[in-house]
Amino acid sequence: GSGEAWRVIPAVLRGPATIDVGNAGTVMRFLPPVATLADGPVRFDGDPRSYERPLNGVIDALRALGARIDDDSRGALPLTVQGGGALDGGPVGIDASSSSQFVSALLLSAPRFNQGVEVRHTGAT
């Protein structure tokens, strides 16, 4: 066509870093998958209400894909993603019954995973 062609090459993500999500559900759900691609730890924290919001779906799925996440078994904030610079990806089951954003979060980061991701919902419909 007559339009310009753009090529986007992502920069390397580096930790350590800290992300204060406040109480933003989108941020606390969408950024941990991106943090797995960082080289180094990325800590997520927020306001006291954010600690009550469940993140089990995305945390469990990322762990199943090989991510290391320290959350003291809370399934909520605060947590630290121990980024290794890449994530293998592949097939994963996820219970997204509490939030469809768990699936969206994985799908948005999947193009950077070594094997992409194949997501299967395992929870109630």
Short mmCIF file of C-alpha atoms in Angstrom, two decimals:
data_model
loop_
_atom_site.label_atom_id
_atom_site.label_comp_id
_atom_site.label_asym_id
_atom_site.label_seq_id
_atom_site.Cartn_x
_atom_site.Cartn_y
_atom_site.Cartn_z
CA GLY A 1 0.00 0.00 0.00
CA SER A 2 0.89 3.62 0.21
CA GLY A 3 1.31 3.71 4.01
CA GLU A 4 4.52 3.61 5.98
CA ALA A 5 5.84 0.28 7.24
CA TRP A 6 6.78 0.19 10.92
CA ARG A 7 8.94 -2.37 12.63
CA VAL A 8 8.77 -2.43 16.42
CA ILE A 9 11.57 -4.13 18.33
CA PRO A 10 10.85 -4.37 22.07
CA ALA A 11 13.54 -3.23 24.45
CA VAL A 12 14.94 -5.57 27.08
CA LEU A 13 13.01 -5.36 30.34
CA ARG A 14 15.23 -5.19 33.41
CA GLY A 15 14.62 -5.57 37.11
CA PRO A 16 14.75 -4.92 39.90
CA ALA A 17 11.62 -2.83 39.72
CA THR A 18 8.61 -2.05 41.88
CA ILE A 19 5.13 -1.39 40.51
CA ASP A 20 2.55 0.28 42.74
CA VAL A 21 -0.79 -0.77 41.26
CA GLY A 22 -2.90 1.23 43.70
CA ASN A 23 -6.17 -0.71 43.41
CA ALA A 24 -6.17 -1.02 39.61
CA GLY A 25 -7.34 -4.53 38.73
CA THR A 26 -6.19 -4.26 35.13
CA VAL A 27 -2.65 -3.35 36.17
CA MET A 28 -2.39 -6.06 38.84
CA ARG A 29 -3.62 -8.72 36.39
CA PHE A 30 -2.02 -7.67 33.09
CA LEU A 31 1.51 -6.73 34.17
CA PRO A 32 2.69 -9.90 36.01
CA PRO A 33 2.81 -11.87 32.72
CA VAL A 34 4.90 -9.06 31.21
CA ALA A 35 7.14 -9.10 34.30
CA THR A 36 8.06 -12.74 33.60
CA LEU A 37 9.91 -11.39 30.54
CA ALA A 38 12.05 -9.02 32.63
CA ASP A 39 15.59 -9.88 33.55
CA GLY A 40 15.34 -9.61 37.35
CA PRO A 41 12.72 -9.32 40.06
CA VAL A 42 9.63 -7.17 39.67
CA ARG A 43 7.68 -6.46 42.86
CA PHE A 44 3.97 -5.61 42.76
CA ASP A 45 2.31 -3.78 45.62
CA GLY A 46 -0.76 -1.65 46.05
CA ASP A 47 -3.12 -0.14 48.55
CA PRO A 48 -4.65 -2.27 51.34
CA ARG A 49 -7.81 -2.99 49.32
CA SER A 50 -5.70 -4.49 46.51
CA TYR A 51 -4.55 -7.23 48.93
CA GLU A 52 -8.13 -8.54 49.02
CA ARG A 53 -8.43 -8.93 45.25
CA PRO A 54 -7.81 -12.44 43.92
CA LEU A 55 -4.98 -13.08 41.50
CA ASN A 56 -4.88 -16.88 41.84
CA GLY A 57 -5.92 -17.47 38.23
CA VAL A 58 -3.07 -15.58 36.63
CA ILE A 59 -0.50 -16.57 39.29
CA ASP A 60 -1.31 -20.29 39.00
CA ALA A 61 -1.27 -20.16 35.19
CA LEU A 62 2.08 -18.37 35.10
CA ARG A 63 3.56 -20.89 37.52
CA ALA A 64 2.28 -23.73 35.34
CA LEU A 65 4.11 -22.08 32.42
CA GLY A 66 7.36 -22.00 34.40
CA ALA A 67 7.30 -18.57 36.07
CA ARG A 68 8.66 -18.08 39.58
CA ILE A 69 6.34 -15.94 41.68
CA ASP A 70 6.69 -15.21 45.40
CA ASP A 71 3.33 -14.39 46.98
CA ASP A 72 3.58 -16.28 50.32
CA SER A 73 0.73 -18.52 49.01
CA ARG A 74 -1.78 -15.65 49.25
CA GLY A 75 -2.84 -15.60 45.61
CA ALA A 76 -2.89 -11.82 45.96
CA LEU A 77 -0.65 -8.79 46.33
CA PRO A 78 1.99 -8.06 47.37
CA LEU A 79 4.00 -10.40 45.17
CA THR A 80 7.29 -10.58 43.33
CA VAL A 81 7.78 -12.04 39.87
CA GLN A 82 11.30 -13.43 39.53
CA GLY A 83 11.75 -12.56 35.87
CA GLY A 84 14.13 -14.74 33.91
CA GLY A 85 14.16 -12.74 30.69
CA ALA A 86 11.85 -15.19 28.91
CA LEU A 87 9.04 -17.66 29.52
CA ASP A 88 8.58 -20.89 27.61
CA GLY A 89 4.79 -20.73 27.44
CA GLY A 90 2.77 -23.56 25.93
CA PRO A 91 -0.57 -25.08 26.95
CA VAL A 92 -2.10 -24.05 30.27
CA GLY A 93 -5.40 -24.43 32.09
CA ILE A 94 -6.74 -21.43 33.95
CA ASP A 95 -9.74 -20.80 36.16
CA ALA A 96 -10.98 -17.47 34.88
CA SER A 97 -14.39 -17.68 36.56
CA SER A 98 -13.50 -14.80 38.92
CA SER A 99 -12.08 -12.60 36.14
CA SER A 100 -11.82 -12.92 32.36
CA GLN A 101 -8.84 -10.56 32.63
CA PHE A 102 -6.72 -13.56 33.67
CA VAL A 103 -7.09 -14.95 30.15
CA SER A 104 -6.61 -11.56 28.49
CA ALA A 105 -3.44 -10.97 30.51
CA LEU A 106 -1.89 -14.21 29.26
CA LEU A 107 -2.96 -13.65 25.66
CA LEU A 108 -1.49 -10.14 25.52
CA SER A 109 1.94 -11.38 26.63
CA ALA A 110 1.84 -14.70 24.75
CA PRO A 111 3.47 -13.41 21.53
CA ARG A 112 6.68 -12.87 23.53
CA PHE A 113 6.59 -16.33 25.17
CA ASN A 114 8.92 -18.81 23.44
CA GLN A 115 6.07 -21.18 22.52
CA GLY A 116 3.17 -18.73 22.67
CA VAL A 117 0.34 -19.96 24.87
CA GLU A 118 -2.69 -22.19 24.48
CA VAL A 119 -5.23 -21.27 27.16
CA ARG A 120 -8.00 -23.60 28.33
CA HIS A 121 -10.58 -22.38 30.84
CA THR A 122 -10.94 -24.89 33.69
CA GLY A 123 -13.44 -23.16 35.99
CA ALA A 124 -17.21 -22.84 36.07
CA THR A 125 -18.90 -21.21 33.12
#
